[in-house]
Every structure is written in C-alpha cells, then in structure tokens.
mmCIF file of C-alpha atoms in Angstrom:
data_model
loop_
_atom_site.group_PDB
_atom_site.id
_atom_site.type_symbol
_atom_site.label_atom_id
_atom_site.label_comp_id
_atom_site.label_asym_id
_atom_site.label_seq_id
_atom_site.Cartn_x
_atom_site.Cartn_y
_atom_site.Cartn_z
ATOM 1 C CA MET A 17 10.715 -144.493 41.900
ATOM 2 C CA GLU A 18 9.717 -147.892 40.500
ATOM 3 C CA SER A 19 10.015 -147.388 36.727
ATOM 4 C CA PRO A 20 12.407 -145.573 34.362
ATOM 5 C CA LEU A 21 9.674 -143.203 33.178
ATOM 6 C CA GLN A 22 8.869 -142.281 36.779
ATOM 7 C CA MET A 23 12.531 -141.390 37.369
ATOM 8 C CA LEU A 24 12.704 -139.203 34.282
ATOM 9 C CA CYS A 25 9.474 -137.414 35.142
ATOM 10 C CA ALA A 26 10.616 -136.831 38.727
ATOM 11 C CA VAL A 27 13.654 -134.995 37.330
ATOM 12 C CA GLU A 28 11.322 -132.950 35.121
ATOM 13 C CA ALA A 29 9.067 -132.157 38.111
ATOM 14 C CA HIS A 30 12.061 -130.878 40.107
ATOM 15 C CA HIS A 31 13.213 -128.837 37.111
ATOM 16 C CA ALA A 32 9.703 -127.345 36.858
ATOM 17 C CA GLY A 33 9.862 -126.182 40.486
ATOM 18 C CA LEU A 34 7.159 -128.479 41.896
ATOM 19 C CA LEU A 35 9.352 -130.214 44.478
ATOM 20 C CA GLY A 36 11.147 -127.492 46.378
ATOM 21 C CA GLU A 37 14.833 -126.669 46.503
ATOM 22 C CA ARG A 38 16.128 -130.189 47.205
ATOM 23 C CA THR A 39 14.914 -133.523 45.860
ATOM 24 C CA VAL A 40 16.337 -136.983 46.471
ATOM 25 C CA ILE A 41 15.211 -139.624 43.961
ATOM 26 C CA VAL A 42 15.421 -143.145 45.367
ATOM 27 C CA PRO A 43 15.188 -145.942 42.748
ATOM 28 C CA ARG A 44 13.757 -149.224 43.921
ATOM 29 C CA ALA A 45 16.463 -151.868 44.397
ATOM 30 C CA ARG A 46 17.033 -154.930 42.216
ATOM 31 C CA GLN A 47 15.556 -153.337 39.090
ATOM 32 C CA ARG A 48 18.012 -153.515 36.178
ATOM 33 C CA ALA A 49 16.172 -150.884 34.176
ATOM 34 C CA LEU A 50 16.329 -148.423 37.069
ATOM 35 C CA VAL A 51 20.075 -148.934 37.446
ATOM 36 C CA ALA A 52 20.572 -148.237 33.736
ATOM 37 C CA THR A 53 18.302 -145.190 33.839
ATOM 38 C CA ARG A 54 20.067 -143.782 36.895
ATOM 39 C CA ARG A 55 23.397 -144.156 35.101
ATOM 40 C CA GLU A 56 22.038 -142.427 31.982
ATOM 41 C CA LEU A 57 20.531 -139.540 33.950
ATOM 42 C CA ALA A 58 23.694 -139.078 35.997
ATOM 43 C CA GLY A 59 25.615 -138.412 32.765
ATOM 44 C CA LEU A 60 23.384 -135.429 31.952
ATOM 45 C CA ASP A 61 23.310 -131.942 33.472
ATOM 46 C CA LEU A 62 20.970 -132.564 36.409
ATOM 47 C CA PRO A 63 19.023 -129.608 37.821
ATOM 48 C CA ASP A 64 20.494 -127.915 40.881
ATOM 49 C CA GLY A 65 19.320 -129.443 44.149
ATOM 50 C CA LEU A 66 18.538 -132.869 42.704
ATOM 51 C CA GLU A 67 20.283 -136.020 43.933
ATOM 52 C CA LEU A 68 20.069 -139.518 42.479
ATOM 53 C CA ALA A 69 20.366 -141.814 45.486
ATOM 54 C CA ARG A 70 21.548 -145.399 45.288
ATOM 55 C CA PRO A 71 18.812 -148.004 44.773
ATOM 56 C CA SER A 72 17.104 -149.125 47.970
ATOM 57 C CA GLU A 73 14.253 -151.390 49.073
ATOM 58 C CA ASP A 74 13.490 -148.963 51.894
ATOM 59 C CA MET A 75 10.829 -146.456 50.935
ATOM 60 C CA PRO A 76 11.553 -142.924 52.151
ATOM 61 C CA ARG A 77 9.458 -141.522 54.986
ATOM 62 C CA PRO A 78 7.545 -139.529 54.106
ATOM 63 C CA VAL A 79 7.218 -140.320 50.400
ATOM 64 C CA GLN A 80 6.135 -137.182 48.577
ATOM 65 C CA VAL A 81 6.870 -137.871 44.905
ATOM 66 C CA VAL A 82 5.635 -141.133 43.363
ATOM 67 C CA GLY A 83 4.670 -142.514 39.988
ATOM 68 C CA ASP A 84 2.604 -145.535 41.015
ATOM 69 C CA ALA A 85 -0.314 -144.221 43.047
ATOM 70 C CA PHE A 86 -1.854 -147.717 42.898
ATOM 71 C CA SER A 87 1.006 -149.327 44.819
ATOM 72 C CA GLY A 88 -0.151 -150.773 48.127
ATOM 73 C CA ARG A 89 3.229 -149.905 49.689
ATOM 74 C CA VAL A 90 2.887 -146.282 48.610
ATOM 75 C CA GLN A 91 -0.701 -146.016 49.804
ATOM 76 C CA LEU A 92 0.172 -147.488 53.191
ATOM 77 C CA ARG A 93 3.065 -145.047 53.576
ATOM 78 C CA TRP A 94 0.750 -142.125 52.794
ATOM 79 C CA LEU A 95 -1.560 -143.260 55.577
ATOM 80 C CA THR A 96 1.154 -143.889 58.177
ATOM 81 C CA SER A 97 3.157 -140.681 57.697
ATOM 82 C CA ARG A 98 2.630 -137.000 57.069
ATOM 83 C CA PRO A 99 3.623 -136.612 53.424
ATOM 84 C CA GLY A 100 2.714 -132.937 53.144
ATOM 85 C CA ARG A 101 2.439 -132.011 49.466
ATOM 86 C CA ILE A 102 2.067 -135.106 47.265
ATOM 87 C CA VAL A 103 3.230 -135.008 43.636
ATOM 88 C CA ILE A 104 2.357 -137.892 41.314
ATOM 89 C CA VAL A 105 4.393 -138.164 38.109
ATOM 90 C CA ASP A 106 3.677 -140.082 34.908
ATOM 91 C CA ASP A 107 3.587 -143.871 34.908
ATOM 92 C CA GLY A 108 2.128 -144.623 31.499
ATOM 93 C CA LEU A 109 -1.536 -145.505 31.023
ATOM 94 C CA ALA A 110 -1.997 -145.788 34.785
ATOM 95 C CA THR A 111 -1.807 -141.991 34.966
ATOM 96 C CA LEU A 112 -4.973 -141.590 32.900
ATOM 97 C CA ARG A 113 -6.820 -144.149 35.020
ATOM 98 C CA LEU A 114 -5.727 -142.281 38.138
ATOM 99 C CA LEU A 115 -7.095 -139.015 36.777
ATOM 100 C CA GLU A 116 -10.416 -140.674 35.969
ATOM 101 C CA LEU A 117 -10.702 -142.067 39.497
ATOM 102 C CA LEU A 118 -9.743 -138.748 41.093
ATOM 103 C CA ALA A 119 -12.312 -136.948 38.964
ATOM 104 C CA ALA A 120 -15.021 -139.404 40.079
ATOM 105 C CA GLY A 121 -14.669 -138.397 43.723
ATOM 106 C CA PRO A 122 -12.760 -139.251 46.905
ATOM 107 C CA TYR A 123 -14.588 -142.518 47.566
ATOM 108 C CA ARG A 124 -13.382 -144.270 44.402
ATOM 109 C CA ALA A 125 -10.727 -146.745 45.531
ATOM 110 C CA LEU A 126 -7.343 -146.305 43.887
ATOM 111 C CA LEU A 127 -6.971 -149.734 42.282
ATOM 112 C CA ARG A 128 -5.379 -150.852 39.041
ATOM 113 C CA ALA A 129 -7.529 -151.573 36.017
ATOM 114 C CA ARG A 130 -8.603 -155.212 35.739
ATOM 115 C CA HIS A 131 -7.456 -155.836 39.321
ATOM 116 C CA LYS A 132 -9.795 -158.013 41.372
ATOM 117 C CA ALA A 133 -9.182 -156.760 44.889
ATOM 118 C CA GLY A 134 -10.366 -158.219 48.144
ATOM 119 C CA LEU A 135 -12.003 -156.164 50.879
ATOM 120 C CA PRO A 136 -8.760 -155.162 52.693
ATOM 121 C CA ARG A 137 -7.203 -153.938 49.441
ATOM 122 C CA ARG A 138 -10.339 -151.981 48.520
ATOM 123 C CA VAL A 139 -10.369 -150.368 51.955
ATOM 124 C CA LEU A 140 -6.719 -149.341 51.564
ATOM 125 C CA GLY A 141 -7.386 -147.955 48.084
ATOM 126 C CA THR A 142 -10.336 -145.925 49.350
ATOM 127 C CA ALA A 143 -8.372 -144.584 52.306
ATOM 128 C CA ALA A 144 -5.570 -143.556 49.958
ATOM 129 C CA ALA A 145 -8.050 -141.700 47.740
ATOM 130 C CA LEU A 146 -9.356 -139.838 50.788
ATOM 131 C CA ARG A 147 -5.790 -138.946 51.801
ATOM 132 C CA LEU A 148 -5.124 -137.466 48.364
ATOM 133 C CA ALA A 149 -8.397 -135.536 48.486
ATOM 134 C CA GLY A 150 -7.456 -134.091 51.866
ATOM 135 C CA SER A 151 -3.870 -133.239 50.933
ATOM 136 C CA SER A 152 -2.159 -130.733 48.682
ATOM 137 C CA THR A 153 -1.899 -133.014 45.655
ATOM 138 C CA ALA A 154 -0.544 -132.445 42.151
ATOM 139 C CA VAL A 155 -0.407 -134.706 39.101
ATOM 140 C CA PHE A 156 2.490 -133.850 36.791
ATOM 141 C CA THR A 157 1.993 -135.256 33.306
ATOM 142 C CA ALA A 158 3.101 -134.976 29.690
ATOM 143 C CA LEU A 159 0.024 -136.866 28.497
ATOM 144 C CA PRO A 160 -2.803 -135.068 26.695
ATOM 145 C CA VAL A 161 -5.757 -134.801 29.060
ATOM 146 C CA LYS A 162 -9.194 -134.000 27.662
ATOM 147 C CA ASP A 163 -10.590 -130.683 28.837
ATOM 148 C CA ASP A 164 -13.603 -132.163 30.619
ATOM 149 C CA LEU A 165 -11.424 -134.614 32.550
ATOM 150 C CA ALA A 166 -8.894 -131.910 33.428
ATOM 151 C CA ASP A 167 -11.681 -129.625 34.660
ATOM 152 C CA ALA A 168 -13.199 -132.416 36.763
ATOM 153 C CA VAL A 169 -9.829 -133.217 38.365
ATOM 154 C CA ARG A 170 -9.204 -129.580 39.229
ATOM 155 C CA GLU A 171 -12.712 -129.231 40.650
ATOM 156 C CA ARG A 172 -11.725 -131.942 43.147
ATOM 157 C CA GLY A 173 -8.885 -129.720 44.347
ATOM 158 C CA ILE A 174 -6.126 -131.611 42.515
ATOM 159 C CA ASP A 175 -3.460 -129.497 40.829
ATOM 160 C CA LEU A 176 -3.014 -130.826 37.278
ATOM 161 C CA VAL A 177 0.300 -129.656 35.779
ATOM 162 C CA SER A 178 1.293 -130.364 32.173
ATOM 163 C CA HIS A 179 4.868 -130.454 30.898
ATOM 164 C CA ASP A 180 6.739 -131.057 27.654
ATOM 165 C CA PHE A 181 10.038 -132.552 28.890
ATOM 166 C CA GLY A 182 11.620 -129.109 29.010
ATOM 167 C CA TRP A 183 14.684 -130.267 30.921
ATOM 168 C CA LEU A 184 15.382 -133.261 28.681
ATOM 169 C CA ARG A 185 14.875 -131.294 25.472
ATOM 170 C CA ALA A 186 17.557 -128.853 26.635
ATOM 171 C CA GLN A 187 20.156 -131.601 27.182
ATOM 172 C CA PRO A 188 22.880 -132.105 24.548
ATOM 173 C CA LEU A 189 22.864 -135.376 22.667
ATOM 174 C CA ARG A 190 25.467 -137.828 23.964
ATOM 175 C CA SER A 191 25.186 -140.350 21.141
ATOM 176 C CA PRO A 192 23.322 -140.787 17.844
ATOM 177 C CA GLY A 193 20.288 -142.995 17.553
ATOM 178 C CA PRO A 194 20.285 -146.434 15.905
ATOM 179 C CA ALA A 195 21.333 -146.642 12.268
ATOM 180 C CA GLU A 196 18.142 -148.361 11.044
ATOM 181 C CA ARG A 197 15.526 -146.180 9.373
ATOM 182 C CA THR A 198 12.656 -147.813 11.269
ATOM 183 C CA VAL A 199 12.575 -148.171 15.046
ATOM 184 C CA VAL A 200 9.956 -150.394 16.687
ATOM 185 C CA LEU A 201 9.057 -149.969 20.348
ATOM 186 C CA GLY A 202 8.279 -153.201 22.159
ATOM 187 C CA THR A 203 4.984 -153.710 23.947
ATOM 188 C CA SER A 204 3.713 -155.187 27.203
ATOM 189 C CA LEU A 205 0.380 -156.094 25.611
ATOM 190 C CA VAL A 206 1.576 -159.593 24.705
ATOM 191 C CA ARG A 207 2.864 -160.484 28.158
ATOM 192 C CA ASN A 208 -0.264 -158.986 29.727
ATOM 193 C CA GLY A 209 -2.330 -161.434 27.694
ATOM 194 C CA LEU A 210 -4.121 -158.769 25.656
ATOM 195 C CA VAL A 211 -2.547 -159.437 22.248
ATOM 196 C CA HIS A 212 -1.809 -162.832 20.669
ATOM 197 C CA ARG A 213 1.916 -163.542 20.734
ATOM 198 C CA GLU A 214 2.129 -165.340 17.380
ATOM 199 C CA ARG A 215 0.330 -162.541 15.513
ATOM 200 C CA TYR A 216 2.638 -159.899 16.970
ATOM 201 C CA LEU A 217 5.754 -161.907 16.126
ATOM 202 C CA ARG A 218 4.473 -162.552 12.594
ATOM 203 C CA TRP A 219 3.971 -158.819 12.077
ATOM 204 C CA LEU A 220 7.543 -158.091 13.159
ATOM 205 C CA THR A 221 8.891 -160.811 10.884
ATOM 206 C CA GLU A 222 6.978 -159.509 7.877
ATOM 207 C CA LEU A 223 8.026 -155.933 8.588
ATOM 208 C CA ALA A 224 11.700 -156.942 8.874
ATOM 209 C CA ALA A 225 11.474 -158.756 5.546
ATOM 210 C CA SER A 226 11.057 -155.415 3.800
ATOM 211 C CA GLU A 227 13.574 -153.323 5.791
ATOM 212 C CA PRO A 228 15.994 -153.632 8.722
ATOM 213 C CA LEU A 229 14.469 -152.852 12.120
ATOM 214 C CA ALA A 230 15.869 -151.528 15.382
ATOM 215 C CA TYR A 231 13.803 -153.101 18.161
ATOM 216 C CA PHE A 232 13.664 -151.580 21.658
ATOM 217 C CA PRO A 233 11.970 -154.034 24.056
ATOM 218 C CA HIS A 234 9.438 -152.908 26.626
ATOM 219 C CA ARG A 235 10.791 -153.284 30.157
ATOM 220 C CA ARG A 236 7.995 -155.756 30.997
ATOM 221 C CA GLU A 237 8.334 -157.749 27.786
ATOM 222 C CA ASP A 238 8.910 -161.475 28.219
ATOM 223 C CA PRO A 239 12.684 -162.188 27.903
ATOM 224 C CA ILE A 240 11.866 -165.348 25.959
ATOM 225 C CA ASP A 241 9.963 -163.301 23.388
ATOM 226 C CA VAL A 242 12.828 -160.801 23.172
ATOM 227 C CA ALA A 243 15.258 -163.661 22.530
ATOM 228 C CA VAL A 244 13.014 -165.009 19.755
ATOM 229 C CA ILE A 245 12.747 -161.556 18.194
ATOM 230 C CA SER A 246 16.538 -161.100 18.272
ATOM 231 C CA GLU A 247 16.937 -164.238 16.166
ATOM 232 C CA ARG A 248 14.625 -163.028 13.403
ATOM 233 C CA PRO A 249 16.489 -161.889 10.255
ATOM 234 C CA GLY A 250 16.638 -158.130 9.829
ATOM 235 C CA ILE A 251 15.917 -157.251 13.483
ATOM 236 C CA THR A 252 18.539 -155.771 15.798
ATOM 237 C CA VAL A 253 17.468 -155.734 19.437
ATOM 238 C CA HIS A 254 18.706 -152.797 21.537
ATOM 239 C CA ASP A 255 18.036 -153.995 25.074
ATOM 240 C CA VAL A 256 19.306 -150.864 26.807
ATOM 241 C CA GLY A 257 16.787 -150.837 29.656
ATOM 242 C CA VAL A 258 16.265 -147.066 29.766
ATOM 243 C CA PRO A 259 13.234 -145.058 28.597
ATOM 244 C CA ALA A 260 12.818 -144.546 24.867
ATOM 245 C CA GLU A 261 12.576 -140.843 25.658
ATOM 246 C CA LEU A 262 16.274 -140.973 26.638
ATOM 247 C CA THR A 263 17.633 -143.402 24.055
ATOM 248 C CA LEU A 264 15.903 -142.146 20.914
ATOM 249 C CA ARG A 265 16.603 -138.421 21.186
ATOM 250 C CA GLY A 266 19.259 -138.749 18.468
ATOM 251 C CA LEU A 267 16.896 -139.854 15.686
ATOM 252 C CA ASP A 268 16.645 -137.604 12.625
ATOM 253 C CA ALA A 269 14.072 -136.785 9.975
ATOM 254 C CA SER A 270 15.063 -139.758 7.810
ATOM 255 C CA GLN A 271 13.862 -142.154 10.521
ATOM 256 C CA ARG A 272 10.542 -143.178 11.993
ATOM 257 C CA VAL A 273 9.223 -144.840 15.148
ATOM 258 C CA LEU A 274 6.466 -147.474 15.120
ATOM 259 C CA SER A 275 4.603 -148.537 18.239
ATOM 260 C CA LEU A 276 1.503 -150.411 19.274
ATOM 261 C CA PRO A 277 -0.745 -148.277 21.532
ATOM 262 C CA SER A 278 1.476 -146.711 24.191
ATOM 263 C CA THR A 279 1.854 -143.431 26.042
ATOM 264 C CA ALA A 280 5.432 -143.348 24.686
ATOM 265 C CA ILE A 281 3.915 -142.213 21.386
ATOM 266 C CA THR A 282 2.861 -138.945 23.006
ATOM 267 C CA SER A 283 6.163 -138.241 24.739
ATOM 268 C CA LEU A 284 8.266 -139.137 21.693
ATOM 269 C CA ARG A 285 6.186 -136.852 19.509
ATOM 270 C CA VAL A 286 6.954 -134.020 21.935
ATOM 271 C CA LEU A 287 10.672 -134.803 21.929
ATOM 272 C CA LEU A 288 11.158 -135.706 18.268
ATOM 273 C CA GLY A 289 8.561 -133.584 16.501
ATOM 274 C CA THR A 290 10.911 -130.620 16.093
ATOM 275 C CA ARG A 291 13.499 -132.944 14.530
ATOM 276 C CA GLY A 292 11.042 -134.097 11.872
ATOM 277 C CA VAL A 293 10.885 -137.693 13.094
ATOM 278 C CA ALA A 294 7.569 -139.442 12.423
ATOM 279 C CA VAL A 295 6.182 -141.302 15.456
ATOM 280 C CA GLU A 296 3.459 -143.582 14.095
ATOM 281 C CA PRO A 297 0.939 -145.594 16.120
ATOM 282 C CA VAL A 298 0.217 -149.072 14.774
ATOM 283 C CA GLU A 299 -3.450 -149.988 14.864
ATOM 284 C CA VAL A 300 -4.040 -153.360 16.452
ATOM 285 C CA PRO A 301 -6.087 -155.572 14.084
ATOM 286 C CA ASP A 302 -9.186 -157.142 15.614
ATOM 287 C CA ASP A 303 -7.802 -160.666 15.339
ATOM 288 C CA TRP A 304 -4.727 -159.719 17.390
ATOM 289 C CA TRP A 305 -6.761 -159.029 20.527
ATOM 290 C CA THR A 306 -7.378 -161.841 22.988
ATOM 291 C CA SER A 307 -10.592 -162.426 24.907
ATOM 292 C CA ARG A 308 -9.027 -160.631 27.889
ATOM 293 C CA ALA A 309 -9.018 -157.325 25.998
ATOM 294 C CA ALA A 310 -12.474 -155.933 26.695
ATOM 295 C CA PRO A 311 -13.960 -153.493 24.154
ATOM 296 C CA ALA A 312 -13.664 -150.612 26.638
ATOM 297 C CA LEU A 313 -9.951 -151.316 27.094
ATOM 298 C CA ARG A 314 -9.372 -151.526 23.347
ATOM 299 C CA SER A 315 -11.095 -148.182 22.882
ATOM 300 C CA HIS A 316 -9.051 -146.629 25.679
ATOM 301 C CA LEU A 317 -5.775 -147.838 24.191
ATOM 302 C CA THR A 318 -6.730 -146.665 20.730
ATOM 303 C CA GLY A 319 -7.563 -143.221 22.093
ATOM 304 C CA VAL A 320 -4.176 -142.933 23.797
ATOM 305 C CA ALA A 321 -2.340 -143.927 20.641
ATOM 306 C CA GLY A 322 -4.198 -141.507 18.422
#
C-alpha cells in the first residue's frame, strides 16, 4: 500500500471477504503518513486473518491487492508474476479514472490523467490493461459510480464491489474530534498547480476571521504552505498524517467539515451522516483555477464533490 486511504480500504476489503482467509498489508517504506496510519489501525480491532506488516521497499510477489493501478512498479509486477485474483482498492480520484479506462476497453493504457508518457510507458500501461482484462479482477470502492459506467465496467468482466466502510463504522471511538466547530480538509490542488495558492490562503484567512478552524492538511500538501497556514490567527493545524476517515469519526452534530473537491467528501458523508455532521463541498471560484486546470478536469472535480 502506498497511501493511507489504500491501507484503510485494504482492511475493509479483507473484512468484506474479498481477499481470502489471510491478508498481509505491506506499507511502502519511508512514508510518514503510512507509519502513522499503520499505528492507528493497529490500535483498532482488526479483522481475523489480517496482518499489518512492517513498512518495506520490497513489493510482495505476487501483488494481489493494490490501490495505485497506475504505478509502473505495480504494472511491471503484474506482468512478471502470476497474481491470480487482483483486487484494486480506492485511491481517490484515480479510482474513477481507472474505471473509465477499464470501461473503454482493454487497449486503453493505464496512465495517470495529465501524464505525458513516452512509448515504453504507454506500452507498459497497455500491457497492464490487458493483464487486468485477462485476470479475475475486482475494484472495491466507496465512491458513487454512475450506473452507465458501472454497467460498462461489469460488461468488461470486471467485478465492481461497493462498500460503506462497514468495518470502520463498527469500531469504537478512541478519542473525540477537534474542539473547533468547523473543520477544513486540506487540498492537493494548490501543490498540483491547479488552484492559485494566494487565493486559497486568502479564503482560509477570511474564514478564520469569523470563527476558529481546525485544519487537517492533505498528505501531499506543500509543507511550506502548511507552515504558513499554521501561523494564521484562528487556525489550528492538526498534522496527524492519517486519513480523515480515521481522525474525524468523533465529530458530532454541532460541527461541520468543509473541503474543496475531494473524494473524502463522499467517504466522510458515509461515516458521519448518521451522526448529523454536515460535510460541505466548497465550490472553487473561477478565478481560483490556474491555466493548468482544463475545463474537463474542473467539471470532473465538481461532479465528484457534488
């Protein structure tokens, strides 16, 4: 696993019975967020047969459960081993792009959005798509998938399995959420060059002028930006490094969560909806977007956040 969300969803996939009687989750080494997430998960009541291995740079052989199907390392391992059944768990917006590519047919190379790949990388991505098409493959997701896309994926022989964080919802709360009424989830859109930094920071400053904020940085957020945000009056940064799905389970109906377009909106609504917590998407004003944010991408992000 290469991200905290992937780790959490791998636990959910084992709990749901997709992975057999025994599952070993191997976090990628030298990732602070993965260390923190492993520690948090280990303190909960893990499903029987599931082991959280120590972080390692060595990818298991074969690798059967992954989150990043666009990883060149993962794709190469699929092609040089016999993975058997392949289960792909959520990895944010990349999951929806993967479903769209799988629905389009086995000759669509598995490449990240906006990635300009050379011929060798395109060949690898195409070979990986063919391997998935010829294998017993499942995509395990908590994201809402439109009916026509779901039908198209299943017509390609891919097993599409939805979940609602059943294991996590059953876990007792270990600690309350932050004291602030409003929680803001950080975003990777600034560091990815899609949203203007100064406009985003101005919005946070203006919001904090009216009420105290608890700010949970995105794991790919620029540390310099996080440091700047922590110095703004009225903002308390909680740099815990684990998924919001784990850290915000203790919120109550008097609190709310704000977020720019993110798949975390969907998962937090599932987890917090029964507690009466409002999870509100923040619409990105037109003048926030940079020239790198193409209209199609803006529309895609807006659709996810809705």
